[in-house]
Coordinates of C-alpha atoms in Angstrom, one line a residue:
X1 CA 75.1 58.5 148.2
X2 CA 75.1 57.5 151.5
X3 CA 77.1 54.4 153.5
X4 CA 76.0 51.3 155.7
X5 CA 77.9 48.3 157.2
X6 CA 76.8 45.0 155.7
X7 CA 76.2 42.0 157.6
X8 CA 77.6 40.0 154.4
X9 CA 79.1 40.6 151.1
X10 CA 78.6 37.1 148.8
X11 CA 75.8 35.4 148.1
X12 CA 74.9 32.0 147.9
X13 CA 76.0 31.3 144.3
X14 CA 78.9 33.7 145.1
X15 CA 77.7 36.8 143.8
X16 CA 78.6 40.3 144.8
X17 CA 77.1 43.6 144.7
X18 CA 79.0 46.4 146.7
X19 CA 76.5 49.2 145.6
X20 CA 72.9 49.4 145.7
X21 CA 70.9 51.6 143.0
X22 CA 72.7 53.3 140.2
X23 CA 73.4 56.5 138.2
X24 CA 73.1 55.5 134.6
X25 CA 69.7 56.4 134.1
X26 CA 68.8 53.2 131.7
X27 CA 65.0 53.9 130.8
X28 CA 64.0 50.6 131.0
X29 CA 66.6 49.0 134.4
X30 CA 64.8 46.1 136.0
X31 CA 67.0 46.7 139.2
X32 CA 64.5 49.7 139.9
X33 CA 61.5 47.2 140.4
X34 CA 59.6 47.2 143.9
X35 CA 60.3 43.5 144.4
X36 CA 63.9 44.5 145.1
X37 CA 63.0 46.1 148.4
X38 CA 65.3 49.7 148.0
X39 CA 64.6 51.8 151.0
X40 CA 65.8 54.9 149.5
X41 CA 66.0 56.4 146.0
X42 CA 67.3 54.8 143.0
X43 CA 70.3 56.9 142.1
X44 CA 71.1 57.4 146.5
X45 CA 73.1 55.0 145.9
X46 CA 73.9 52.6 149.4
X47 CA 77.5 51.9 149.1
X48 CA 79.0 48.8 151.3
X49 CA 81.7 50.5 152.7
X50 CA 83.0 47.5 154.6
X51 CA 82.8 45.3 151.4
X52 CA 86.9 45.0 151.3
X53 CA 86.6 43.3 154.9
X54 CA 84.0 41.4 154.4
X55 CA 85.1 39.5 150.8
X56 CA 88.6 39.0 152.0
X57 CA 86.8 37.1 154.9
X58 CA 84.5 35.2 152.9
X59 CA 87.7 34.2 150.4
X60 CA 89.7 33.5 153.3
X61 CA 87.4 30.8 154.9
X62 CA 86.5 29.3 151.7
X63 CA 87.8 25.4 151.0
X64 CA 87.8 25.9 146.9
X65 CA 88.7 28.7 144.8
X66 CA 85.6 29.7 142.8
X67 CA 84.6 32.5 140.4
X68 CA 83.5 35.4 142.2
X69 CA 80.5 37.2 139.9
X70 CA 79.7 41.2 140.6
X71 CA 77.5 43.5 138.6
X72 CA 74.3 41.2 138.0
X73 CA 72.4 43.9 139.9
X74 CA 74.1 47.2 140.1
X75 CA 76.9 48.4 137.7
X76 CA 80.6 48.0 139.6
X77 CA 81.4 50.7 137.6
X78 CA 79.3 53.5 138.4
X79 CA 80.1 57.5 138.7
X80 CA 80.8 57.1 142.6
X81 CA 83.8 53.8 141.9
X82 CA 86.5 56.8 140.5
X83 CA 86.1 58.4 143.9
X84 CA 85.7 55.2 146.1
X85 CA 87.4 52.2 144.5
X86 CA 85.9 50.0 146.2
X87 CA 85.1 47.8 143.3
X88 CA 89.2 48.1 142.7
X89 CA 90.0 47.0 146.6
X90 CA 87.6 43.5 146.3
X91 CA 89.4 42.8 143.2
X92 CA 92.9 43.5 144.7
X93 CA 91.5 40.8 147.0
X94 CA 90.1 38.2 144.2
X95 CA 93.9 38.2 142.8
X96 CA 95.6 37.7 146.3
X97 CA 93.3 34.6 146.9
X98 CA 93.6 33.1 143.5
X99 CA 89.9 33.7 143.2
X100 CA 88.3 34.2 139.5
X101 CA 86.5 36.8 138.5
X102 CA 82.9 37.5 135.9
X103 CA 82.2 41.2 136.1
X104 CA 79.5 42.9 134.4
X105 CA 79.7 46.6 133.5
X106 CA 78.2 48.8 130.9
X107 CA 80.7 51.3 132.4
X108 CA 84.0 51.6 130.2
X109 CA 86.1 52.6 134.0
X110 CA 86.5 49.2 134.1
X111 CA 89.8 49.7 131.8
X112 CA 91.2 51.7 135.3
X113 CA 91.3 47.7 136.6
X114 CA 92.7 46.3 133.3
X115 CA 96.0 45.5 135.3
X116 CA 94.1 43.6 138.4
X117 CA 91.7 41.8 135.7
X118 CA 94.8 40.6 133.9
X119 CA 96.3 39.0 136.8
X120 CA 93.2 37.7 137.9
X121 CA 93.2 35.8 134.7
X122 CA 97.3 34.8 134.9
X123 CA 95.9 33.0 138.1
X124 CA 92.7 31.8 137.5
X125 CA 90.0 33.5 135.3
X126 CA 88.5 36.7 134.5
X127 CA 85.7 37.3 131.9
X128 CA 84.8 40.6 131.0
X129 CA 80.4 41.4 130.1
X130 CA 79.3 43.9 128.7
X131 CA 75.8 45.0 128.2
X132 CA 74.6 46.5 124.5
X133 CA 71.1 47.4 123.7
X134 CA 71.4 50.1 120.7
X135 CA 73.2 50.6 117.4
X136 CA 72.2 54.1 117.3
X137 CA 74.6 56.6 119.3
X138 CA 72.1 58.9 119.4
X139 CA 69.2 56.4 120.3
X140 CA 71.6 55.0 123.2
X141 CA 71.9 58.2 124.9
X142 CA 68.3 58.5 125.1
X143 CA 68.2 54.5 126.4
X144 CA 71.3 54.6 128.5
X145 CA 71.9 58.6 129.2
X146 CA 74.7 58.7 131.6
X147 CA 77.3 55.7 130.8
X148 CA 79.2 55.9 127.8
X149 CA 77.8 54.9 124.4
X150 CA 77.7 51.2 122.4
X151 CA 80.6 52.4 120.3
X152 CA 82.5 52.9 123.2
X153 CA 82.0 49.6 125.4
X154 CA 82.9 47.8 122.4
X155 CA 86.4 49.3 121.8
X156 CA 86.6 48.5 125.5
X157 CA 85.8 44.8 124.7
X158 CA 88.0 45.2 121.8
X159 CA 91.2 46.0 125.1
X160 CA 90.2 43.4 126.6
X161 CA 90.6 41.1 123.7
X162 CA 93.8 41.9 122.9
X163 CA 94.8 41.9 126.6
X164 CA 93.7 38.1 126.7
X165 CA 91.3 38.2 128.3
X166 CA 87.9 37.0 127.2
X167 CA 84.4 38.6 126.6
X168 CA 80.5 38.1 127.0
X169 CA 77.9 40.0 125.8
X170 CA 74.4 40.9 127.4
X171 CA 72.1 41.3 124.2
X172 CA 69.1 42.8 126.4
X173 CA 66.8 44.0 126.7
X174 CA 66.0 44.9 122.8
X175 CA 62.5 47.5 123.4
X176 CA 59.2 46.8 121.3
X177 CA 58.6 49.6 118.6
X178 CA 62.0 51.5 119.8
X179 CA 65.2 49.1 118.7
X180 CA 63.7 45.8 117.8
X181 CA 64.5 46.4 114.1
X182 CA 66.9 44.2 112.0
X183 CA 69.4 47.1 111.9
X184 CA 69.6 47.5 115.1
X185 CA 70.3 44.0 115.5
X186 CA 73.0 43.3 112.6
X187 CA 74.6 46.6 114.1
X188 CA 75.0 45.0 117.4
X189 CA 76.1 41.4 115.7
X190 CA 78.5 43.1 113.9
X191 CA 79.8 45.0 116.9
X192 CA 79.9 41.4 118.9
X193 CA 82.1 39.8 115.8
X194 CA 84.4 42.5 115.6
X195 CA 85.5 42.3 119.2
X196 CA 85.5 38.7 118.9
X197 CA 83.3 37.4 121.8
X198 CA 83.2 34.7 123.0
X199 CA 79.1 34.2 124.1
X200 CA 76.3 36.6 124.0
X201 CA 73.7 36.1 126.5
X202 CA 69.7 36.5 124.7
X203 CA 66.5 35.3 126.0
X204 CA 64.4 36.6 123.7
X205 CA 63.8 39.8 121.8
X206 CA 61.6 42.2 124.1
X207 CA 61.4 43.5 127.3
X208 CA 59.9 42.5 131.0
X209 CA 58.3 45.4 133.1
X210 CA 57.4 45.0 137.5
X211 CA 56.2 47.6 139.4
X212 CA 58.6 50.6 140.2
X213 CA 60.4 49.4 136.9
X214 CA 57.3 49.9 134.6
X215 CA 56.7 53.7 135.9
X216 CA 59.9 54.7 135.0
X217 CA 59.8 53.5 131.7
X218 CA 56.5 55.5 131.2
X219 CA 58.0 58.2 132.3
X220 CA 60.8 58.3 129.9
X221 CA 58.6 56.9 127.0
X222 CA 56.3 60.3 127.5
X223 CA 59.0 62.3 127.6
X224 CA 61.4 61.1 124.2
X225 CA 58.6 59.1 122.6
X226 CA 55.1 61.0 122.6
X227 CA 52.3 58.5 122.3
X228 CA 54.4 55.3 122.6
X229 CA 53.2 54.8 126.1
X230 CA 49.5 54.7 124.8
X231 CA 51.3 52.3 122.6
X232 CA 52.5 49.8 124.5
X233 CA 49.7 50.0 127.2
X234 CA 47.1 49.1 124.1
X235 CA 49.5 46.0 123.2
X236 CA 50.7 44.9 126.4
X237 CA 48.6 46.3 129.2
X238 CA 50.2 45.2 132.5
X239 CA 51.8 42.0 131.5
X240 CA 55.7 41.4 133.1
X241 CA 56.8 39.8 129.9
X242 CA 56.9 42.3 126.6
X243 CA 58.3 40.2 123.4
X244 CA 58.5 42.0 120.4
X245 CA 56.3 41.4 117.1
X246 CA 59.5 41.2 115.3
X247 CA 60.8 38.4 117.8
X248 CA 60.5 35.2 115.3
X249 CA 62.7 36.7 112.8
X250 CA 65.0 38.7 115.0
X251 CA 65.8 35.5 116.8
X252 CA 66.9 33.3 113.4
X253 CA 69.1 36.2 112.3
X254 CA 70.7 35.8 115.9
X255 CA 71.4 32.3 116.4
X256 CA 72.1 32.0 112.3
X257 CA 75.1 34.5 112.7
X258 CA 76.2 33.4 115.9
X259 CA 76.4 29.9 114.4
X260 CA 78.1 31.3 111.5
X261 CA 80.8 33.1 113.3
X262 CA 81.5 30.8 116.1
X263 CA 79.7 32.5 119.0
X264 CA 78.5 30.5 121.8
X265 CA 74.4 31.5 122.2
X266 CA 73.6 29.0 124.0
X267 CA 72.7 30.9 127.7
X268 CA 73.0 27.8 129.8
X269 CA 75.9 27.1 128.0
X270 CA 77.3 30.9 128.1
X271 CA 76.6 31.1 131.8
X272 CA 78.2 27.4 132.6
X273 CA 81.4 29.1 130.9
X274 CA 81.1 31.6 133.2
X275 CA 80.8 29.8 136.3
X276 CA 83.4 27.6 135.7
X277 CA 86.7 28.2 137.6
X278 CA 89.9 27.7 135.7
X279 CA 93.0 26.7 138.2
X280 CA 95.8 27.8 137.4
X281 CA 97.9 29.2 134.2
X282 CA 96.2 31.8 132.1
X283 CA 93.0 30.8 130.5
X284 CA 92.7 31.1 126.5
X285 CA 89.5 32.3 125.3
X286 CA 87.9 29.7 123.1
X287 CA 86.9 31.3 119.4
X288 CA 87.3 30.0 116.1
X289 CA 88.6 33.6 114.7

């Protein structure tokens, strides 16, 4: 871990990432990829120490309140936060302003904020993502070693629910030959309408692979899956996009039980509900539970 002083804390579309790199070890994280420009190792993770200063700037020069986004490209909610809190300080921030909030995690510390989050959403809005990949305990902690297992974020979605505030799910990515089996999937589903969701976020069953991201993978495919690299390279070579065989049918049982159970599934739609800033007087998550 080491610190810097940024020059600038939200991005264009009002996005916010106050670490760089990660320590959850997912085998397949896209943030590892070369195009990203990391100057250090993955896991050394850059922490934006003035990232307090700089939101409350940003917020305070700002015409219109907007939802404030965090987590697209590192986790909030890493090991180093418990120590830090400086994902807890921006938040602070976000509800003094009147700002909303869509935070991604795959971290169940996030429940250390559920107070902030909830006021957030008195004021404004707060919606609460989580990513899920694997059914399997066991298979997860191979997948995603050092965060806390599927069963686990769901219960946390499951808090959130009952706290009022709403919930979106990140059904990615789903690996070729490893979880893209129907199980898997129904597991997940299941999961996703027993917290009561309001979206989950797909884009197709499979996986993309860059450079820096693709080595990794190997890596970890070599050491829990013997021959499963020799696999993939024999099916996919070096293409960036990997879709499953089973892609066709995993994607009808998707949409069909969304539809069924009143889940949005629709990504543009999902991710316009997410943008969207709510003024004022606690926001009701829309469900037909």
């Amino acid at each position: 871990m080491h610190f810097v002083d940024a020059k600038g804390i939200l991005s264009a579309h009002n996005g916010m990432n106050i670490y760089r790199g990660c320590t959850h070890g997912c085998i397949y994280c896209d943030s590892r990829s070369k195009c990203y420009g990391f100057t250090h190792e993955f896991e050394d993770i850059e922490v934006k120490q003035n990232a307090p200063e700089l939101l409350e700037k940003a917020l305070r020069s700002k015409r219109k309140r907007c939802m404030i986004g965090t987590g697209a490209m590192c986790d909030p909610y890493m090991h180093c936060e418990e120590q830090l809190e400086l994902t807890r300080k921006c938040l602070e921030i976000i509800d003094r302003y009147g700002f909303g909030v869509a935070i991604q995690t795959k971290s169940d510390r996030i429940l250390r904020d559920l107070d902030l989050l909830k006021s957030i959403h008195k004021k404004a809005k707060c919606v609460v993502q989580m990513t899920l990949t694997t059914y399997d305990e066991k298979l997860c902690k191979i997948l995603e070693p050092n965060v806390c297992t599927t069963k686990r974020r769901v219960e946390t979605l499951e808090i959130f629910r009952e706290n009022g505030i709403p919930t979106v799910v990140w059904l990615s990515p789903i690996l070729p030959f490893i979880n893209d089996t129907k199980e898997n999937l129904e597991g997940l589903l299941d999961y996703c309408m027993k917290a009561k969701v309001y979206g989950i976020i797909n884009f197709g069953m499979g996986v993309t692979l860059r450079e820096g991201d693709r080595e990794y993978f190997y890596a970890a495919l070599d050491k829990h899956f013997p021959g499963m690299k020799g696999r993939y390279h024999r099916k996919y070579g070096y293409a960036y996009d990997l879709p499953s065989d089973n892609q066709e049918m995993l994607m009808e049982i998707f949409h069909k039980t969304c539809r069924e159970h009143g889940i949005e599934c629709d990504p543009h739609k999902v991710f316009s509900y997410l943008h969207r800033f709510e003024d004022g007087g606690e926001y009701e998550q829309m469900s037909l539970f």
